């Protein structure tokens, strides 16, 4: 096989221009040159978050961003409703417990979106819920939650709605202000198409009122008021991750130049392509509310998915993700974020088809080729993705 293809829901393939800018010589972060890059990146972030509030960048992976949303708004003993529909929901619930919240878990079957009705019920049982935690896309099951409807519901309560948009923000529309989201986080190695290491957050006016009341539990490193003050002086609170911020500025510029909606449409087309190819490969889509950013394919019962995944990687140089916990060996997860060309898509379908044949799940390669070509022609206007 020729080139290696990385189609995981993070990390993702990097655009050649991003690779290039990552190797530009280092500059110091306390310089006019860096200050203008920082300002530009922070301003452009607001266009992606679709918020009038300031956005922030943290040198820490997505989980640090989740922690920032929480520690800056959570009071000890607050009742937190955690929507748990997979690994990342579990993570946020655990985190809230670590910080002394009274966590109420709303467990949702894996692969299913949460029912707004069930959240409403939780509020009638616990009218004093202070914070609601939810993934926009639960990456472990490739499932989206109805964020707009939840925001609508929660805005009329005293609670803050914190959303983990790490595999959503930048991949499909998640307008923070319009959808009444009070805290939103994105991650660098996911929809922001950069290497791992940074997260991006923003807080609503309602959240800022709580932050400014100084009642939230303290964090030294993640103190958003200090970060805000530093940003206003053209700096970050601690040393800046110069390379990733420079690359972020470029990525945002590229997205905005292309048009955010064109960018979303391209990612959507990749998910559409993948779901249609699943039919051709005789595989089912696992999730009841599939995401544009990542697709989970359910494998036949008699097929050992862990072995298949390793085989695809070792023999065909295509890197996909498997499932976790009770989905281990049962699903394959394919990411749609990052720099993915239509040739990558075509090649990955062929490689997956060949691997499935090696595992006696027979598919006709010529049919796969033909269908893939037709779909690409139908779904994509351009050869190259961002
Ligand atoms: C990847 C991911 C995270 C954060 O993971 P990090 O490894 O800390 O970057 C959080 N939530 C979701 C939904 C994710 O997909």
PDB file of N, CA, C and O in Angstrom, residues 209-265:
ATOM      1  N   UNK A 209     -21.786  36.104  35.036  1.00  0.00           N
ATOM      2  CA  UNK A 209     -22.359  36.615  36.287  1.00  0.00           C
ATOM      3  C   UNK A 209     -21.956  35.723  37.456  1.00  0.00           C
ATOM      4  O   UNK A 209     -21.615  36.205  38.532  1.00  0.00           O
ATOM      5  N   UNK A 210     -21.985  34.428  37.231  1.00  0.00           N
ATOM      6  CA  UNK A 210     -21.592  33.499  38.307  1.00  0.00           C
ATOM      7  C   UNK A 210     -20.075  33.555  38.543  1.00  0.00           C
ATOM      8  O   UNK A 210     -19.618  33.532  39.685  1.00  0.00           O
ATOM      9  N   UNK A 211     -19.330  33.644  37.436  1.00  0.00           N
ATOM     10  CA  UNK A 211     -17.865  33.721  37.564  1.00  0.00           C
ATOM     11  C   UNK A 211     -17.499  34.967  38.384  1.00  0.00           C
ATOM     12  O   UNK A 211     -16.691  34.907  39.310  1.00  0.00           O
ATOM     13  N   UNK A 212     -18.140  36.079  38.054  1.00  0.00           N
ATOM     14  CA  UNK A 212     -17.809  37.345  38.728  1.00  0.00           C
ATOM     15  C   UNK A 212     -18.316  37.417  40.165  1.00  0.00           C
ATOM     16  O   UNK A 212     -17.896  38.291  40.929  1.00  0.00           O
ATOM     17  N   UNK A 213     -19.187  36.501  40.525  1.00  0.00           N
ATOM     18  CA  UNK A 213     -19.659  36.495  41.911  1.00  0.00           C
ATOM     19  C   UNK A 213     -18.597  35.913  42.854  1.00  0.00           C
ATOM     20  O   UNK A 213     -18.753  35.942  44.073  1.00  0.00           O
ATOM     21  N   UNK A 214     -17.533  35.372  42.256  1.00  0.00           N
ATOM     22  CA  UNK A 214     -16.412  34.823  43.018  1.00  0.00           C
ATOM     23  C   UNK A 214     -16.810  33.678  43.944  1.00  0.00           C
ATOM     24  O   UNK A 214     -16.159  33.430  44.942  1.00  0.00           O
ATOM     25  N   UNK A 215     -17.870  32.999  43.589  1.00  0.00           N
ATOM     26  CA  UNK A 215     -18.298  31.892  44.446  1.00  0.00           C
ATOM     27  C   UNK A 215     -17.767  30.551  43.943  1.00  0.00           C
ATOM     28  O   UNK A 215     -17.808  29.567  44.660  1.00  0.00           O
ATOM     29  N   UNK A 216     -17.336  30.527  42.703  1.00  0.00           N
ATOM     30  CA  UNK A 216     -16.898  29.253  42.125  1.00  0.00           C
ATOM     31  C   UNK A 216     -15.619  28.784  42.808  1.00  0.00           C
ATOM     32  O   UNK A 216     -14.861  29.589  43.352  1.00  0.00           O
ATOM     33  N   UNK A 217     -15.415  27.466  42.773  1.00  0.00           N
ATOM     34  CA  UNK A 217     -14.183  26.917  43.339  1.00  0.00           C
ATOM     35  C   UNK A 217     -12.999  27.437  42.539  1.00  0.00           C
ATOM     36  O   UNK A 217     -13.125  27.746  41.360  1.00  0.00           O
ATOM     37  N   UNK A 218     -11.875  27.530  43.195  1.00  0.00           N
ATOM     38  CA  UNK A 218     -10.744  28.182  42.547  1.00  0.00           C
ATOM     39  C   UNK A 218      -9.872  27.207  41.778  1.00  0.00           C
ATOM     40  O   UNK A 218      -9.791  26.031  42.100  1.00  0.00           O
ATOM     41  N   UNK A 219      -9.276  27.701  40.719  1.00  0.00           N
ATOM     42  CA  UNK A 219      -8.174  26.975  40.083  1.00  0.00           C
ATOM     43  C   UNK A 219      -7.110  28.006  39.799  1.00  0.00           C
ATOM     44  O   UNK A 219      -7.414  29.124  39.369  1.00  0.00           O
ATOM     45  N   UNK A 220      -5.873  27.669  40.073  1.00  0.00           N
ATOM     46  CA  UNK A 220      -4.800  28.622  39.802  1.00  0.00           C
ATOM     47  C   UNK A 220      -4.537  28.711  38.300  1.00  0.00           C
ATOM     48  O   UNK A 220      -4.571  29.782  37.712  1.00  0.00           O
ATOM     49  N   UNK A 221      -4.333  27.544  37.666  1.00  0.00           N
ATOM     50  CA  UNK A 221      -3.934  27.537  36.256  1.00  0.00           C
ATOM     51  C   UNK A 221      -5.082  27.918  35.327  1.00  0.00           C
ATOM     52  O   UNK A 221      -4.864  28.550  34.290  1.00  0.00           O
ATOM     53  N   UNK A 222      -6.298  27.501  35.696  1.00  0.00           N
ATOM     54  CA  UNK A 222      -7.436  27.675  34.784  1.00  0.00           C
ATOM     55  C   UNK A 222      -8.312  28.871  35.153  1.00  0.00           C
ATOM     56  O   UNK A 222      -9.465  28.934  34.742  1.00  0.00           O
ATOM     57  N   UNK A 223      -7.772  29.821  35.906  1.00  0.00           N
ATOM     58  CA  UNK A 223      -8.538  30.994  36.333  1.00  0.00           C
ATOM     59  C   UNK A 223      -8.861  31.879  35.122  1.00  0.00           C
ATOM     60  O   UNK A 223      -8.001  32.574  34.570  1.00  0.00           O
ATOM     61  N   UNK A 224     -10.121  31.855  34.705  1.00  0.00           N
ATOM     62  CA  UNK A 224     -10.493  32.502  33.444  1.00  0.00           C
ATOM     63  C   UNK A 224     -10.482  34.035  33.569  1.00  0.00           C
ATOM     64  O   UNK A 224     -10.271  34.740  32.572  1.00  0.00           O
ATOM     65  N   UNK A 225     -10.665  34.525  34.797  1.00  0.00           N
ATOM     66  CA  UNK A 225     -10.605  35.984  34.961  1.00  0.00           C
ATOM     67  C   UNK A 225      -9.184  36.503  34.724  1.00  0.00           C
ATOM     68  O   UNK A 225      -8.988  37.548  34.102  1.00  0.00           O
ATOM     69  N   UNK A 226      -8.201  35.725  35.186  1.00  0.00           N
ATOM     70  CA  UNK A 226      -6.799  36.094  34.957  1.00  0.00           C
ATOM     71  C   UNK A 226      -6.456  35.991  33.469  1.00  0.00           C
ATOM     72  O   UNK A 226      -5.736  36.819  32.920  1.00  0.00           O
ATOM     73  N   UNK A 227      -6.983  34.947  32.842  1.00  0.00           N
ATOM     74  CA  UNK A 227      -6.739  34.754  31.403  1.00  0.00           C
ATOM     75  C   UNK A 227      -7.336  35.931  30.618  1.00  0.00           C
ATOM     76  O   UNK A 227      -6.692  36.476  29.712  1.00  0.00           O
ATOM     77  N   UNK A 228      -8.522  36.329  31.020  1.00  0.00           N
ATOM     78  CA  UNK A 228      -9.223  37.434  30.363  1.00  0.00           C
ATOM     79  C   UNK A 228      -8.395  38.719  30.488  1.00  0.00           C
ATOM     80  O   UNK A 228      -8.186  39.452  29.502  1.00  0.00           O
ATOM     81  N   UNK A 229      -7.920  38.982  31.706  1.00  0.00           N
ATOM     82  CA  UNK A 229      -7.124  40.188  31.944  1.00  0.00           C
ATOM     83  C   UNK A 229      -5.848  40.165  31.098  1.00  0.00           C
ATOM     84  O   UNK A 229      -5.455  41.177  30.502  1.00  0.00           O
ATOM     85  N   UNK A 230      -5.217  38.992  31.020  1.00  0.00           N
ATOM     86  CA  UNK A 230      -3.982  38.876  30.233  1.00  0.00           C
ATOM     87  C   UNK A 230      -4.264  39.113  28.750  1.00  0.00           C
ATOM     88  O   UNK A 230      -3.536  39.840  28.075  1.00  0.00           O
ATOM     89  N   UNK A 231      -5.354  38.512  28.262  1.00  0.00           N
ATOM     90  CA  UNK A 231      -5.715  38.673  26.843  1.00  0.00           C
ATOM     91  C   UNK A 231      -5.918  40.142  26.486  1.00  0.00           C
ATOM     92  O   UNK A 231      -5.571  40.587  25.398  1.00  0.00           O
ATOM     93  N   UNK A 232      -6.487  40.878  27.421  1.00  0.00           N
ATOM     94  CA  UNK A 232      -6.732  42.291  27.139  1.00  0.00           C
ATOM     95  C   UNK A 232      -5.445  43.092  27.035  1.00  0.00           C
ATOM     96  O   UNK A 232      -5.419  44.166  26.443  1.00  0.00           O
ATOM     97  N   UNK A 233      -4.374  42.524  27.601  1.00  0.00           N
ATOM     98  CA  UNK A 233      -3.050  43.166  27.443  1.00  0.00           C
ATOM     99  C   UNK A 233      -2.278  42.573  26.260  1.00  0.00           C
ATOM    100  O   UNK A 233      -1.092  42.825  26.094  1.00  0.00           O
ATOM    101  N   UNK A 234      -2.945  41.742  25.481  1.00  0.00           N
ATOM    102  CA  UNK A 234      -2.294  41.138  24.310  1.00  0.00           C
ATOM    103  C   UNK A 234      -1.411  39.948  24.651  1.00  0.00           C
ATOM    104  O   UNK A 234      -0.506  39.592  23.891  1.00  0.00           O
ATOM    105  N   UNK A 235      -1.699  39.339  25.805  1.00  0.00           N
ATOM    106  CA  UNK A 235      -0.905  38.185  26.228  1.00  0.00           C
ATOM    107  C   UNK A 235      -1.816  37.049  26.661  1.00  0.00           C
ATOM    108  O   UNK A 235      -3.009  37.252  26.849  1.00  0.00           O
ATOM    109  N   UNK A 236      -1.205  35.863  26.847  1.00  0.00           N
ATOM    110  CA  UNK A 236      -1.937  34.797  27.531  1.00  0.00           C
ATOM    111  C   UNK A 236      -1.441  34.796  28.979  1.00  0.00           C
ATOM    112  O   UNK A 236      -0.357  35.321  29.274  1.00  0.00           O
ATOM    113  N   UNK A 237      -2.242  34.231  29.878  1.00  0.00           N
ATOM    114  CA  UNK A 237      -1.932  34.259  31.312  1.00  0.00           C
ATOM    115  C   UNK A 237      -0.551  33.642  31.584  1.00  0.00           C
ATOM    116  O   UNK A 237       0.266  34.195  32.301  1.00  0.00           O
ATOM    117  N   UNK A 238      -0.288  32.476  30.976  1.00  0.00           N
ATOM    118  CA  UNK A 238       1.036  31.852  31.093  1.00  0.00           C
ATOM    119  C   UNK A 238       1.689  31.843  29.712  1.00  0.00           C
ATOM    120  O   UNK A 238       1.113  32.353  28.770  1.00  0.00           O
ATOM    121  N   UNK A 239       2.883  31.286  29.606  1.00  0.00           N
ATOM    122  CA  UNK A 239       3.598  31.274  28.320  1.00  0.00           C
ATOM    123  C   UNK A 239       2.691  30.758  27.192  1.00  0.00           C
ATOM    124  O   UNK A 239       1.961  29.794  27.383  1.00  0.00           O
ATOM    125  N   UNK A 240       2.780  31.402  26.053  1.00  0.00           N
ATOM    126  CA  UNK A 240       1.884  31.051  24.952  1.00  0.00           C
ATOM    127  C   UNK A 240       2.425  29.884  24.135  1.00  0.00           C
ATOM    128  O   UNK A 240       3.634  29.805  23.892  1.00  0.00           O
ATOM    129  N   UNK A 241       1.524  29.035  23.671  1.00  0.00           N
ATOM    130  CA  UNK A 241       1.908  27.947  22.767  1.00  0.00           C
ATOM    131  C   UNK A 241       1.992  28.567  21.361  1.00  0.00           C
ATOM    132  O   UNK A 241       1.063  28.440  20.557  1.00  0.00           O
ATOM    133  N   UNK A 242       3.104  29.220  21.114  1.00  0.00           N
ATOM    134  CA  UNK A 242       3.250  30.046  19.913  1.00  0.00           C
ATOM    135  C   UNK A 242       2.920  29.279  18.624  1.00  0.00           C
ATOM    136  O   UNK A 242       2.154  29.758  17.783  1.00  0.00           O
ATOM    137  N   UNK A 243       3.491  28.086  18.488  1.00  0.00           N
ATOM    138  CA  UNK A 243       3.296  27.351  17.233  1.00  0.00           C
ATOM    139  C   UNK A 243       1.841  26.994  16.961  1.00  0.00           C
ATOM    140  O   UNK A 243       1.343  27.168  15.855  1.00  0.00           O
ATOM    141  N   UNK A 244       1.167  26.497  18.005  1.00  0.00           N
ATOM    142  CA  UNK A 244      -0.226  26.088  17.799  1.00  0.00           C
ATOM    143  C   UNK A 244      -1.146  27.289  17.625  1.00  0.00           C
ATOM    144  O   UNK A 244      -2.148  27.218  16.918  1.00  0.00           O
ATOM    145  N   UNK A 245      -0.803  28.395  18.268  1.00  0.00           N
ATOM    146  CA  UNK A 245      -1.645  29.595  18.125  1.00  0.00           C
ATOM    147  C   UNK A 245      -1.467  30.182  16.713  1.00  0.00           C
ATOM    148  O   UNK A 245      -2.421  30.600  16.070  1.00  0.00           O
ATOM    149  N   UNK A 246      -0.230  30.154  16.233  1.00  0.00           N
ATOM    150  CA  UNK A 246       0.033  30.612  14.868  1.00  0.00           C
ATOM    151  C   UNK A 246      -0.732  29.733  13.876  1.00  0.00           C
ATOM    152  O   UNK A 246      -1.362  30.223  12.937  1.00  0.00           O
ATOM    153  N   UNK A 247      -0.702  28.411  14.123  1.00  0.00           N
ATOM    154  CA  UNK A 247      -1.400  27.486  13.221  1.00  0.00           C
ATOM    155  C   UNK A 247      -2.919  27.645  13.345  1.00  0.00           C
ATOM    156  O   UNK A 247      -3.640  27.541  12.350  1.00  0.00           O
ATOM    157  N   UNK A 248      -3.391  27.910  14.565  1.00  0.00           N
ATOM    158  CA  UNK A 248      -4.826  28.130  14.766  1.00  0.00           C
ATOM    159  C   UNK A 248      -5.289  29.340  13.972  1.00  0.00           C
ATOM    160  O   UNK A 248      -6.327  29.303  13.296  1.00  0.00           O
ATOM    161  N   UNK A 249      -4.494  30.402  14.054  1.00  0.00           N
ATOM    162  CA  UNK A 249      -4.848  31.622  13.328  1.00  0.00           C
ATOM    163  C   UNK A 249      -4.981  31.324  11.834  1.00  0.00           C
ATOM    164  O   UNK A 249      -5.913  31.776  11.173  1.00  0.00           O
ATOM    165  N   UNK A 250      -4.059  30.512  11.319  1.00  0.00           N
ATOM    166  CA  UNK A 250      -4.088  30.145   9.901  1.00  0.00           C
ATOM    167  C   UNK A 250      -5.326  29.298   9.568  1.00  0.00           C
ATOM    168  O   UNK A 250      -6.020  29.552   8.582  1.00  0.00           O
ATOM    169  N   UNK A 251      -5.581  28.286  10.391  1.00  0.00           N
ATOM    170  CA  UNK A 251      -6.728  27.404  10.137  1.00  0.00           C
ATOM    171  C   UNK A 251      -8.027  28.202  10.127  1.00  0.00           C
ATOM    172  O   UNK A 251      -8.875  28.021   9.242  1.00  0.00           O
ATOM    173  N   UNK A 252      -8.172  29.101  11.114  1.00  0.00           N
ATOM    174  CA  UNK A 252      -9.400  29.897  11.186  1.00  0.00           C
ATOM    175  C   UNK A 252      -9.536  30.789   9.962  1.00  0.00           C
ATOM    176  O   UNK A 252     -10.613  30.921   9.377  1.00  0.00           O
ATOM    177  N   UNK A 253      -8.411  31.353   9.550  1.00  0.00           N
ATOM    178  CA  UNK A 253      -8.402  32.193   8.363  1.00  0.00           C
ATOM    179  C   UNK A 253      -8.820  31.385   7.130  1.00  0.00           C
ATOM    180  O   UNK A 253      -9.607  31.837   6.303  1.00  0.00           O
ATOM    181  N   UNK A 254      -8.299  30.157   7.034  1.00  0.00           N
ATOM    182  CA  UNK A 254      -8.634  29.302   5.890  1.00  0.00           C
ATOM    183  C   UNK A 254     -10.120  28.939   5.887  1.00  0.00           C
ATOM    184  O   UNK A 254     -10.772  28.941   4.835  1.00  0.00           O
ATOM    185  N   UNK A 255     -10.642  28.633   7.073  1.00  0.00           N
ATOM    186  CA  UNK A 255     -12.075  28.283   7.164  1.00  0.00           C
ATOM    187  C   UNK A 255     -12.933  29.483   6.769  1.00  0.00           C
ATOM    188  O   UNK A 255     -13.885  29.357   5.996  1.00  0.00           O
ATOM    189  N   UNK A 256     -12.561  30.654   7.302  1.00  0.00           N
ATOM    190  CA  UNK A 256     -13.382  31.836   7.045  1.00  0.00           C
ATOM    191  C   UNK A 256     -13.302  32.277   5.585  1.00  0.00           C
ATOM    192  O   UNK A 256     -14.295  32.712   5.004  1.00  0.00           O
ATOM    193  N   UNK A 257     -12.122  32.110   5.008  1.00  0.00           N
ATOM    194  CA  UNK A 257     -11.978  32.464   3.591  1.00  0.00           C
ATOM    195  C   UNK A 257     -12.820  31.548   2.710  1.00  0.00           C
ATOM    196  O   UNK A 257     -13.449  31.968   1.745  1.00  0.00           O
ATOM    197  N   UNK A 258     -12.789  30.267   3.052  1.00  0.00           N
ATOM    198  CA  UNK A 258     -13.572  29.296   2.290  1.00  0.00           C
ATOM    199  C   UNK A 258     -15.061  29.520   2.530  1.00  0.00           C
ATOM    200  O   UNK A 258     -15.889  29.255   1.662  1.00  0.00           O
ATOM    201  N   UNK A 259     -15.402  30.003   3.714  1.00  0.00           N
ATOM    202  CA  UNK A 259     -16.802  30.145   4.124  1.00  0.00           C
ATOM    203  C   UNK A 259     -17.129  29.037   5.104  1.00  0.00           C
ATOM    204  O   UNK A 259     -16.949  27.856   4.767  1.00  0.00           O
ATOM    205  N   UNK A 260     -17.592  29.428   6.283  1.00  0.00           N
ATOM    206  CA  UNK A 260     -17.851  28.425   7.327  1.00  0.00           C
ATOM    207  C   UNK A 260     -18.838  27.378   6.823  1.00  0.00           C
ATOM    208  O   UNK A 260     -18.666  26.186   7.030  1.00  0.00           O
ATOM    209  N   UNK A 261     -19.861  27.837   6.103  1.00  0.00           N
ATOM    210  CA  UNK A 261     -20.884  26.889   5.663  1.00  0.00           C
ATOM    211  C   UNK A 261     -20.367  25.921   4.602  1.00  0.00           C
ATOM    212  O   UNK A 261     -20.751  24.752   4.588  1.00  0.00           O
ATOM    213  N   UNK A 262     -19.477  26.405   3.755  1.00  0.00           N
ATOM    214  CA  UNK A 262     -18.858  25.513   2.761  1.00  0.00           C
ATOM    215  C   UNK A 262     -18.014  24.466   3.488  1.00  0.00           C
ATOM    216  O   UNK A 262     -18.014  23.280   3.136  1.00  0.00           O
ATOM    217  N   UNK A 263     -17.316  24.926   4.509  1.00  0.00           N
ATOM    218  CA  UNK A 263     -16.484  24.026   5.311  1.00  0.00           C
ATOM    219  C   UNK A 263     -17.354  22.947   5.976  1.00  0.00           C
ATOM    220  O   UNK A 263     -17.045  21.756   5.906  1.00  0.00           O
ATOM    221  N   UNK A 264     -18.451  23.361   6.605  1.00  0.00           N
ATOM    222  CA  UNK A 264     -19.355  22.401   7.235  1.00  0.00           C
ATOM    223  C   UNK A 264     -19.938  21.445   6.187  1.00  0.00           C
ATOM    224  O   UNK A 264     -20.092  20.254   6.443  1.00  0.00           O
ATOM    225  N   UNK A 265     -20.266  21.997   5.023  1.00  0.00           N
ATOM    226  CA  UNK A 265     -20.875  21.166   3.972  1.00  0.00           C
ATOM    227  C   UNK A 265     -19.920  20.062   3.531  1.00  0.00           C
ATOM    228  O   UNK A 265     -20.331  18.930   3.249  1.00  0.00           O
TER     229      UNK A 265
END
